Structures are given as structure tokens and as C-alpha cells.
PDB file of C-alpha atoms in Angstrom:
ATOM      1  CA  UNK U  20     -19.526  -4.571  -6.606  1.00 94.00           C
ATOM      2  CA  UNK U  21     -17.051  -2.426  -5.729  1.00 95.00           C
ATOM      3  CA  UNK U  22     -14.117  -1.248  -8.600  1.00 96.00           C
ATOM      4  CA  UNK U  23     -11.718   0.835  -9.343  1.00 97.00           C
ATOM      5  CA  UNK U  24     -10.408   1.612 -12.521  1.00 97.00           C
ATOM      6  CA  UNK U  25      -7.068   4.263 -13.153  1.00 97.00           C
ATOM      7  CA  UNK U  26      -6.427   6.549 -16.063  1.00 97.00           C
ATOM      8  CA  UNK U  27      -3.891   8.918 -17.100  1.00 97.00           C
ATOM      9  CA  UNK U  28      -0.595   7.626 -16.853  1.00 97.00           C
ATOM     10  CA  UNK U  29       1.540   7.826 -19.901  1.00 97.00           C
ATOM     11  CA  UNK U  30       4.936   9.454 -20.522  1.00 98.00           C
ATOM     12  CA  UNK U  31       5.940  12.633 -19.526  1.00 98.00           C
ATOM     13  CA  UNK U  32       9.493  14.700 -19.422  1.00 98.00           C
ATOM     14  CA  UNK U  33      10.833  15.527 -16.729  1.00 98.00           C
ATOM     15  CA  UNK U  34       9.476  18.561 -14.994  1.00 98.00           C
ATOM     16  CA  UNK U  35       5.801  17.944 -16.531  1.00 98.00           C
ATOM     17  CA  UNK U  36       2.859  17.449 -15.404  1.00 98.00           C
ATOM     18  CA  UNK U  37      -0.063  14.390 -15.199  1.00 98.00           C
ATOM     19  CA  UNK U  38      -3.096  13.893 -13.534  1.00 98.00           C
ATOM     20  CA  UNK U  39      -4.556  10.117 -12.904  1.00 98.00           C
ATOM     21  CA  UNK U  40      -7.583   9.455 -12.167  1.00 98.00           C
ATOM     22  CA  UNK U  41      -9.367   6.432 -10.602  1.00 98.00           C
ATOM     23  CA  UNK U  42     -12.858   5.732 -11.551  1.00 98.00           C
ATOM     24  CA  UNK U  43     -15.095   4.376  -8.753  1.00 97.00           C
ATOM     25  CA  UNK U  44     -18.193   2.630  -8.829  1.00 96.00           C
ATOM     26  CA  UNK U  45     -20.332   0.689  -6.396  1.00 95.00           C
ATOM     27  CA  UNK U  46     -19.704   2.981  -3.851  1.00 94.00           C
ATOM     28  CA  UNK U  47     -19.675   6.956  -2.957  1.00 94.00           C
ATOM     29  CA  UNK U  48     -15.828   8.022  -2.793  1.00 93.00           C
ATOM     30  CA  UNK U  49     -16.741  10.927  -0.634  1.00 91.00           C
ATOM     31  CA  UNK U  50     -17.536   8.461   2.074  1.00 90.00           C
ATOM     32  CA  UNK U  51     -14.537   5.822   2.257  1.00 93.00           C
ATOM     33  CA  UNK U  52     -10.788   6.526   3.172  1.00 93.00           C
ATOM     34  CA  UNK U  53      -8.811   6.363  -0.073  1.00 95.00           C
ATOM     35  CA  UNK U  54      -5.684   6.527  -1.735  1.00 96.00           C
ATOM     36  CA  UNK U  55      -2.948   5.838  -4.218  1.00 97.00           C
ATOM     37  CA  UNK U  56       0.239   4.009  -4.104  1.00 97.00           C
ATOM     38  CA  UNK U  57       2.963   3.363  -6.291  1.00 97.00           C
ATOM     39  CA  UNK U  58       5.483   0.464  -7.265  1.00 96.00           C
ATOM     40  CA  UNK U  59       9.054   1.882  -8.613  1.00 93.00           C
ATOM     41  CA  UNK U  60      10.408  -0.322 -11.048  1.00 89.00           C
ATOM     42  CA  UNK U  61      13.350  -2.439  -8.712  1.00 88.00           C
ATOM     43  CA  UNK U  62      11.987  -0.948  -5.616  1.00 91.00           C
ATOM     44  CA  UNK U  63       9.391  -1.562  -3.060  1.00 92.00           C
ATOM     45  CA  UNK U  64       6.247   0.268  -2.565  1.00 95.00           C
ATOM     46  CA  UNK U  65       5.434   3.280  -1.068  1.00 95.00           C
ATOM     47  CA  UNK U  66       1.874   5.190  -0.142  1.00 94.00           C
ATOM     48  CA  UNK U  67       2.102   8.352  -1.981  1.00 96.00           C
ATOM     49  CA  UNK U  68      -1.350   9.642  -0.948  1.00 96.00           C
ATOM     50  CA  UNK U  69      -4.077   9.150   1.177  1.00 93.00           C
ATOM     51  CA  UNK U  70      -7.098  11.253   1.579  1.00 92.00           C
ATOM     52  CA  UNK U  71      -9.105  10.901   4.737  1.00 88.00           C
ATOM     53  CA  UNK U  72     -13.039  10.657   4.779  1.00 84.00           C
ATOM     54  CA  UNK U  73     -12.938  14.032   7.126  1.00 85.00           C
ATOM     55  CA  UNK U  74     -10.886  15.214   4.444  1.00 87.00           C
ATOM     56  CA  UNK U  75      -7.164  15.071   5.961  1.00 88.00           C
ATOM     57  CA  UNK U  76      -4.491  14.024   3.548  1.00 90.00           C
ATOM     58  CA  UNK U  77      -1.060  12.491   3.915  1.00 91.00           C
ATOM     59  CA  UNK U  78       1.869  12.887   1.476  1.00 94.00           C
ATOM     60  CA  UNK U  79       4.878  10.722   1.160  1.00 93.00           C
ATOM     61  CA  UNK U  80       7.792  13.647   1.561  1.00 93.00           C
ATOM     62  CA  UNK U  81       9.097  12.701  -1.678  1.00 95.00           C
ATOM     63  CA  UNK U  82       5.948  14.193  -3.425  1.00 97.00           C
ATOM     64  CA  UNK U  83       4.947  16.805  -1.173  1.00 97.00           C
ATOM     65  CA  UNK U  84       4.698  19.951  -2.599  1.00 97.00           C
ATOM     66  CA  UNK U  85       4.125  18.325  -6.133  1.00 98.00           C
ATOM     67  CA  UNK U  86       1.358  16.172  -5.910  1.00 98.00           C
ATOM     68  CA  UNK U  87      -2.118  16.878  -4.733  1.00 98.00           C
ATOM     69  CA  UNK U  88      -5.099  14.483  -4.437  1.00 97.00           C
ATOM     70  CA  UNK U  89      -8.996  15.216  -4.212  1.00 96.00           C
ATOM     71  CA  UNK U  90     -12.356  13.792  -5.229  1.00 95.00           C
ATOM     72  CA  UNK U  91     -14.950  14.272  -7.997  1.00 95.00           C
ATOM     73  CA  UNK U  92     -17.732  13.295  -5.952  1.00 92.00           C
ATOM     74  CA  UNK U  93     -19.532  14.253  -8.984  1.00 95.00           C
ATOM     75  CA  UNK U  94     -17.767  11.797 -11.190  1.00 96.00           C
ATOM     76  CA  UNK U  95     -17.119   9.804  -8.309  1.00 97.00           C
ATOM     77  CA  UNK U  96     -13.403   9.836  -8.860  1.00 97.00           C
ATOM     78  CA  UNK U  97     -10.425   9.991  -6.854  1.00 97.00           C
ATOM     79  CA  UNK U  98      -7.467  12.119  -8.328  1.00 98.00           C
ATOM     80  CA  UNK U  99      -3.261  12.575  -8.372  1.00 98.00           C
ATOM     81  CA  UNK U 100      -2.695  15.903  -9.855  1.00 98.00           C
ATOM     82  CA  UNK U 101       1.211  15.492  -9.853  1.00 98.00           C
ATOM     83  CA  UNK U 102       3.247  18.403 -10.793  1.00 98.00           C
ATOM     84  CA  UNK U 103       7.029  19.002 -11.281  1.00 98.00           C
ATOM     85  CA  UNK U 104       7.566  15.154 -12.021  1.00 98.00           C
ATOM     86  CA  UNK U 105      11.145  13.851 -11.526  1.00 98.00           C
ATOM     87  CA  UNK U 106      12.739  10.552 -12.922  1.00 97.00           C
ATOM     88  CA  UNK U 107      12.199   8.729  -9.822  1.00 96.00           C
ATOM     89  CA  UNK U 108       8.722   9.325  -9.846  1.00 98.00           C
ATOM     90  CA  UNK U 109       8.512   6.595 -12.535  1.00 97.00           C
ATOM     91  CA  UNK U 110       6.222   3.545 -11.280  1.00 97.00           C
ATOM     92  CA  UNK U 111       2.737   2.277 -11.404  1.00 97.00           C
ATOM     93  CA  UNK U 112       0.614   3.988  -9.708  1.00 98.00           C
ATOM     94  CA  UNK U 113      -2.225   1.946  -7.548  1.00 98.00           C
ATOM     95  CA  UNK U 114      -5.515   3.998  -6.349  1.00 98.00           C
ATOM     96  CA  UNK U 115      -7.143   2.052  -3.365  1.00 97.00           C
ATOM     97  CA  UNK U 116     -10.251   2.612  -0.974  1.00 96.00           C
ATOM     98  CA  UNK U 117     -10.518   1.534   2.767  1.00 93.00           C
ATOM     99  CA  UNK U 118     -12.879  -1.515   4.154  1.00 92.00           C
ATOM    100  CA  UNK U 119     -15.407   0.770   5.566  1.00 87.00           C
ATOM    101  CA  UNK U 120     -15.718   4.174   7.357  1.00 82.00           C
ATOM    102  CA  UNK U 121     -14.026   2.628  10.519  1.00 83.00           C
ATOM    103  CA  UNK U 122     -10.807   1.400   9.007  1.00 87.00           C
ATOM    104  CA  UNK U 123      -8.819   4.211   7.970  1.00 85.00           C
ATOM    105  CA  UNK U 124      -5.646   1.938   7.060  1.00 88.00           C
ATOM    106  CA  UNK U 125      -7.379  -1.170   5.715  1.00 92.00           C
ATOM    107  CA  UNK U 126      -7.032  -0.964   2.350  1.00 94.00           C
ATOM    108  CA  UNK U 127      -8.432  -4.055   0.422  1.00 95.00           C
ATOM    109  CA  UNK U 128     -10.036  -2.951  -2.680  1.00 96.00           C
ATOM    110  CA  UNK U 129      -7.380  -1.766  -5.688  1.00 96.00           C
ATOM    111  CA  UNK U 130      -7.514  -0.819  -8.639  1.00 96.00           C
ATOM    112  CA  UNK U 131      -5.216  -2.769 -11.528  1.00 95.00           C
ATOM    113  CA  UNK U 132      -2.637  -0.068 -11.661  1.00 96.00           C
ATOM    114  CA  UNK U 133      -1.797   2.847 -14.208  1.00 97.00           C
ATOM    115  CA  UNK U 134       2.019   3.308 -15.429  1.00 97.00           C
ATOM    116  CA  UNK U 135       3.437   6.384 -15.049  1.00 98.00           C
ATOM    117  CA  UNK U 136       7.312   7.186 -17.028  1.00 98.00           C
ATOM    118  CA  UNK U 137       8.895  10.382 -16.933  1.00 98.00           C
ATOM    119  CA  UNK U 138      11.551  10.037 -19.689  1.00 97.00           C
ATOM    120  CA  UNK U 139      13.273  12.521 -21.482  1.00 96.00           C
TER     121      UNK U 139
ATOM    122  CA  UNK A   6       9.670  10.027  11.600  1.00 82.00           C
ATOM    123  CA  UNK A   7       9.100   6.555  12.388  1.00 89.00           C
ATOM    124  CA  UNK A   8      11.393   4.187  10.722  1.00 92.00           C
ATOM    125  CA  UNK A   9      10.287   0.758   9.718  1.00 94.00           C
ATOM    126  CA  UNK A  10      13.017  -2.280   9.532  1.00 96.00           C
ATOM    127  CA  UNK A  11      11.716  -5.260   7.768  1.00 97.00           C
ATOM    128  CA  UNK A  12      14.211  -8.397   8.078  1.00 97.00           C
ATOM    129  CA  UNK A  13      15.224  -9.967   6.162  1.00 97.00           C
ATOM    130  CA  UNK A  14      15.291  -8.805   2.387  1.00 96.00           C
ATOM    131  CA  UNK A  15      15.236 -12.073   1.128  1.00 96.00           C
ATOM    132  CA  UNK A  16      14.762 -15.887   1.478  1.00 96.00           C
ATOM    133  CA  UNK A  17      14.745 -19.095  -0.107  1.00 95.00           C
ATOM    134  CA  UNK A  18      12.419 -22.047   1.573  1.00 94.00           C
ATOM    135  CA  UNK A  19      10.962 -24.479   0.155  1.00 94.00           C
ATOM    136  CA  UNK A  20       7.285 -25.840  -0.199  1.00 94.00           C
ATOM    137  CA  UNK A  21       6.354 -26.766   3.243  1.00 95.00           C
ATOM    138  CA  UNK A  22       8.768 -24.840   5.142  1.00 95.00           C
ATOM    139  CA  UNK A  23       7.187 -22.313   7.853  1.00 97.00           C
ATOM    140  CA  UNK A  24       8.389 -18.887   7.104  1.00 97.00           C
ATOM    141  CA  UNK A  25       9.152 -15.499   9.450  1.00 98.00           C
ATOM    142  CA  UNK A  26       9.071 -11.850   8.825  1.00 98.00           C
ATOM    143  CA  UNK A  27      10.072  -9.573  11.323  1.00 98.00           C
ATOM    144  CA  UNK A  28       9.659  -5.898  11.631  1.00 98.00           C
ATOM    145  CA  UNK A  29      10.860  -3.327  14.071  1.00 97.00           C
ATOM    146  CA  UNK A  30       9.678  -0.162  14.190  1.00 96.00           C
ATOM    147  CA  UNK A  31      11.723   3.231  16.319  1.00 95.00           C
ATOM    148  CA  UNK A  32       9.677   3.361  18.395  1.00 94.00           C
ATOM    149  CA  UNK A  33       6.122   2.713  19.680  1.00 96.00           C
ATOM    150  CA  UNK A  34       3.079   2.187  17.251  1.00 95.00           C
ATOM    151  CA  UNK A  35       0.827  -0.230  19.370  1.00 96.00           C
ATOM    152  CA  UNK A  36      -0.470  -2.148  16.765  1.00 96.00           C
ATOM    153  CA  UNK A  37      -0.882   0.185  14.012  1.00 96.00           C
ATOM    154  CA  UNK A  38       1.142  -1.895  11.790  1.00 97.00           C
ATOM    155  CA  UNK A  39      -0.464  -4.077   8.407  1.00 97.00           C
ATOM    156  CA  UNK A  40       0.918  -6.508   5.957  1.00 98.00           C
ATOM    157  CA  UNK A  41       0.933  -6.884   2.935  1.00 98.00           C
ATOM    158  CA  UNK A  42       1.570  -9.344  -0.139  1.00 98.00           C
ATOM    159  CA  UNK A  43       2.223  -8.065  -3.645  1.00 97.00           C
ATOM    160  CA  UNK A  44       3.194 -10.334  -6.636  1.00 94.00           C
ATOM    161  CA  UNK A  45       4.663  -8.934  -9.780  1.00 89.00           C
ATOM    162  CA  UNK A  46       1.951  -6.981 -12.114  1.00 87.00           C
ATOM    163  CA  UNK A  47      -0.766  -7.471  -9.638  1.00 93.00           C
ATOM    164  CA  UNK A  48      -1.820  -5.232  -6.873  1.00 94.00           C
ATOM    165  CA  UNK A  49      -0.692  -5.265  -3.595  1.00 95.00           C
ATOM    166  CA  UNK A  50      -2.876  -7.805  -1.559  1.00 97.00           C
ATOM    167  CA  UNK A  51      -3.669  -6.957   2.375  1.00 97.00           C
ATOM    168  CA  UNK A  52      -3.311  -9.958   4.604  1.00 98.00           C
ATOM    169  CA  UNK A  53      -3.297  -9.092   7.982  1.00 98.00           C
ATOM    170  CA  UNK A  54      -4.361  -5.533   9.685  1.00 96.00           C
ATOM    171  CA  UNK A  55      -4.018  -3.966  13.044  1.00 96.00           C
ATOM    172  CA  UNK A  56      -1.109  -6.337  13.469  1.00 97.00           C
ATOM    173  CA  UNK A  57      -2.557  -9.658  13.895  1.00 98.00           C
ATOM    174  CA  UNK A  58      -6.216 -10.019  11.862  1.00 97.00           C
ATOM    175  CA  UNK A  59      -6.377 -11.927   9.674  1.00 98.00           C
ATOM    176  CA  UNK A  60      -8.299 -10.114   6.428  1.00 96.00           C
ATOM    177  CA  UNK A  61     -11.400 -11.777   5.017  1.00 95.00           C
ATOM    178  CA  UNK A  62     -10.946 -14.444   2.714  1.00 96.00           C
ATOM    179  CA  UNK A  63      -7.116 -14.968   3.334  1.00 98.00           C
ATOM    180  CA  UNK A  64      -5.974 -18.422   4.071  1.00 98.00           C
ATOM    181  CA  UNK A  65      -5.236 -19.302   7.742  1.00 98.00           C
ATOM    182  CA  UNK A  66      -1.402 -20.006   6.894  1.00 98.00           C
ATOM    183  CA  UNK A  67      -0.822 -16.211   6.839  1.00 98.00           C
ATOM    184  CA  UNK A  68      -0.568 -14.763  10.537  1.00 98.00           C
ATOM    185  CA  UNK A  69       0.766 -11.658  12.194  1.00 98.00           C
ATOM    186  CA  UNK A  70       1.907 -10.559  15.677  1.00 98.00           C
ATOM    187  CA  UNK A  71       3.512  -8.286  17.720  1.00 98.00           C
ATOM    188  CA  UNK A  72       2.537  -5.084  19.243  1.00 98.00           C
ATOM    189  CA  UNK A  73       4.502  -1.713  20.252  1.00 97.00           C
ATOM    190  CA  UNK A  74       7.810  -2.251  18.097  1.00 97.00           C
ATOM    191  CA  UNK A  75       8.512  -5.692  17.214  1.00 98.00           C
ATOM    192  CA  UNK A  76       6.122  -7.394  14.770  1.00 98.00           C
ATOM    193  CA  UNK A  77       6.191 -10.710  13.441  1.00 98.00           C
ATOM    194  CA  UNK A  78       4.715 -12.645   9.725  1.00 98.00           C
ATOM    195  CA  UNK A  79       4.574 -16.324   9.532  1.00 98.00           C
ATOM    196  CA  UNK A  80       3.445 -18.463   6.730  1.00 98.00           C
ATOM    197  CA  UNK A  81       3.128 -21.865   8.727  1.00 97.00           C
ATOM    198  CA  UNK A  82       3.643 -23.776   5.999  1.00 95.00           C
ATOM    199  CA  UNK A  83       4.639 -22.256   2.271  1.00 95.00           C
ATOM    200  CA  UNK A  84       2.916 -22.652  -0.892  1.00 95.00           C
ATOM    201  CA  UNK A  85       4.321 -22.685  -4.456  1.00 94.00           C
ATOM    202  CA  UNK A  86       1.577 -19.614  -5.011  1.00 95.00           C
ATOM    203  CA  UNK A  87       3.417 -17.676  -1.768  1.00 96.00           C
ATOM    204  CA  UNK A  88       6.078 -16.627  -4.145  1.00 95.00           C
ATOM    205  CA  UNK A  89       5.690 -12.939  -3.925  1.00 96.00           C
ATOM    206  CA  UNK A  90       7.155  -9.742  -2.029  1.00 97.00           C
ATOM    207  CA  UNK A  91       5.993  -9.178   1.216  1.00 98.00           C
ATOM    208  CA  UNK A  92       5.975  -5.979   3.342  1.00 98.00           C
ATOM    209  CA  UNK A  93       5.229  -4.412   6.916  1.00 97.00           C
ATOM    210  CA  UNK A  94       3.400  -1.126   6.566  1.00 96.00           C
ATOM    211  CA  UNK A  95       2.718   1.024   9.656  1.00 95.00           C
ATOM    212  CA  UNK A  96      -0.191   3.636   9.782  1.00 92.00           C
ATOM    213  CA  UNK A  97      -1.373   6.421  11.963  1.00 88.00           C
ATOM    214  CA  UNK A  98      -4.307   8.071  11.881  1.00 84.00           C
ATOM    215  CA  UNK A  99      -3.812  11.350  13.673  1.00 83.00           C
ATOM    216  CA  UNK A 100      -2.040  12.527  11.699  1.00 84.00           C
ATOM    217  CA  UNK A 101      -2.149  10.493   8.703  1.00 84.00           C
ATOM    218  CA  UNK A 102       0.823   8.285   7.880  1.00 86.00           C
ATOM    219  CA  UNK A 103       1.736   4.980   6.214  1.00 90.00           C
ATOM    220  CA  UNK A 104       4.941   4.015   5.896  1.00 92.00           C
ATOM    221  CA  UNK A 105       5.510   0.535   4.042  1.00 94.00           C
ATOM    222  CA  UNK A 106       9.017  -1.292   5.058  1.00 95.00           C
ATOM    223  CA  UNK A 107      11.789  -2.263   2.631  1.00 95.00           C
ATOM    224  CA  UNK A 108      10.166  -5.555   1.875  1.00 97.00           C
ATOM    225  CA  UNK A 109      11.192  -9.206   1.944  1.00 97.00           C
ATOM    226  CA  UNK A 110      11.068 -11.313  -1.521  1.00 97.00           C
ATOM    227  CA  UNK A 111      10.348 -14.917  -1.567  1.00 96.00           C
ATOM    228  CA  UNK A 112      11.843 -17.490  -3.966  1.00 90.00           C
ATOM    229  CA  UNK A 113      11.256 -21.205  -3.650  1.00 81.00           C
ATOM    230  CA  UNK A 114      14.067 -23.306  -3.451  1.00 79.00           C
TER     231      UNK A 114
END
């Protein structure tokens, strides 16, 4: 059975740092597209990252720069190392993997979401 | 950049009433373009991909079509558990993007 599970989000002041993590299982996360998304309170939803099987990665241009995702094949995790956070970068923060190896933008497997609030 | 426009922000049917998204995108994406459903404090649900498929285990209500710029979501005929926000998202995969539109929120009458 597939599952994802997030950690890390919490409170940080502005200009910190965090790092979430999503904790796979019933699969390899070296082998699937994935990726993480976020919900800002009032707002809609944006992709923030996605990392490509082949390795290519896509960044939302309001967290490029800051934010960089990888994988722990290892610990089978998928990562947001986000740097320099801002106010706006307050939301919950959704990891996600692809259907399979041939669907690079089909993402139906989520995780339940990890809040992220950067308060001074 | 490609720019999504998701009309309209809002609506109010009722139960039974068939219900229609539109989005437009600047310019051509083929059918590189997804929906989505996402109700408060869950996550976002995918209901149709590549424009018009319908995603495994989704009920046949929910369709999608459209191809180059103008895409189109219907619910044929709305349930009380519909209530939710739903949004366009377009994707590329050389190079990567995904851009989610502004999203359209449902509210029973």
C-alpha cells in the first residue's frame, strides 16, 4: 500500500529555515515522479516542487532560490529544504508521488499535509 | 509563462444542477492540462488528467474536455458531497511545469 506521511513543519520567524520531510513506503521514491504542494491559508494552491524520476526539478518562482528538494533513497524520503522563509510562505504543505513511471503529472497518491507558519 | 484563467471563482447550484468550469490557457498546451478537487483539510483529489480521463475510481459525473487552450469541467449532475474547490492545473514535462489556476469554490444553494 502505498503512503506518505510529512514531518517538519512547525513555526519559524521570518528569514529561518525548515526542512519537511515525507516518509514513503510501499514503493521506491527514486523511481516515481514526486512532489510537494502547498495550500495558503485564503488562497488557492500552488505546486511548489516537483522532482522528476530522471532527476529534473521544477520550482514555483516564488521559492526559487530558497527551497530545494531531493530524495533519501536510503530512508526512502522525499525532502523541502526551504531556506530564507517569508510570511507568505505560510500554508500546508502536501508531498505527492505520480501514478507510475509514465505519468509525470498524475499525481494521485498524497500525503495528509504538514503546516508550515512563519510568524514573528 | 503560461497563464491559466479559471472561470468563474465562484458558484452557487443546487443538488441536481449540472455544473461548468472553464479554463483558458495563453496559449497552446494540447492537452497537458488536469483537474483537480480539494475540500477543506483534506488533500487535493485528482479527477481528471490529460484533459479528459477520467482517474480511477472517480464517479462518472466528473468529466473534462478541451484541448489546445480552452478546457472545460462538468459535474452532470451535483452532489451535496461536491461542495469543495475545484481547479485547472496545466503541466509540461520538458521542462517541468505545473501551474494550478485561481480556482472555482462551490457552495450549494
Amino acid at each position: 500500500e502505498v503512503q506518505l506521511v510529512e514531518s517538519g513543519g512547525g513555526l519559524v520567524q521570518p528569514g529561518g529555515s525548515l526542512r519537511l520531510s515525507c516518509a514513503a513506503s510501499g514503493f521506491s521514491v527514486s523511481g516515481y515522479y514526486m512532489g510537494w504542494a502547498r495550500q495558503i491559508p485564503g488562497k488557492g494552491l500552488e505546486w511548489v516542487s516537483v522532482i522528476h524520476s530522471g532527476g529534473s526539478t521544477f520550482y514555483a518562482d516564488s521559492v526559487k532560490g530558497r527551497f530545494t528538494i531531493s530524495r533519501y533513497t536510503s530512508r526512502n524520503t522525499l525532502n523541502l529544504q526551504m531556506n530564507s522563509l517569508r510570511r507568505e510562505d505560510t500554508a500546508i504543505y502536501y508531498c505527492a508521488r505520480a501514478y507510475n513511471i509514465n505519468y509525470y503529472a498524475r499525481f494521485v497518491y498524497w500525503g495528509q499535509g504538514t503546516l508550515v507558519t512563519v510568524s514573528s | 509563462d503560461i497563464q491559466m484563467t479559471q472561470s468563474p471563482s465562484s458558484l452557487s447550484p443546487s443538488v441536481g444542477d449540472r455544473v461548468t468550469i472553464t479554463c483558458q490557457a495563453s496559449q497552446d498546451i494540447s492537452n497537458r492540462l488536469n483537474w483537480y478537487q480539494h475540500k477543506p483539510g483534506k488533500a487535493p483529489k485528482l479527477l481528471i488528467y490529460d484533459a479528459s480521463n477520467l482517474e480511477t475510481g472517480v464517479p462518472s459525473r466528473f468529466s473534462g474536455s478541451g484541448s489546445g487552450t480552452h478546457f472545460t469541467f462538468t459535474i452532470t449532475s451535483l452532489q451535496p458531497e461536491d461542495i469543495a474547490t475545484y481547479y485547472c492545473q496545466h503541466h509540461n514535462s520538458l521542462p517541468p511545469m505545473y501551474t494550478f489556476g485561481q480556482g472555482t469554490k462551490l457552495e450549494i444553494k
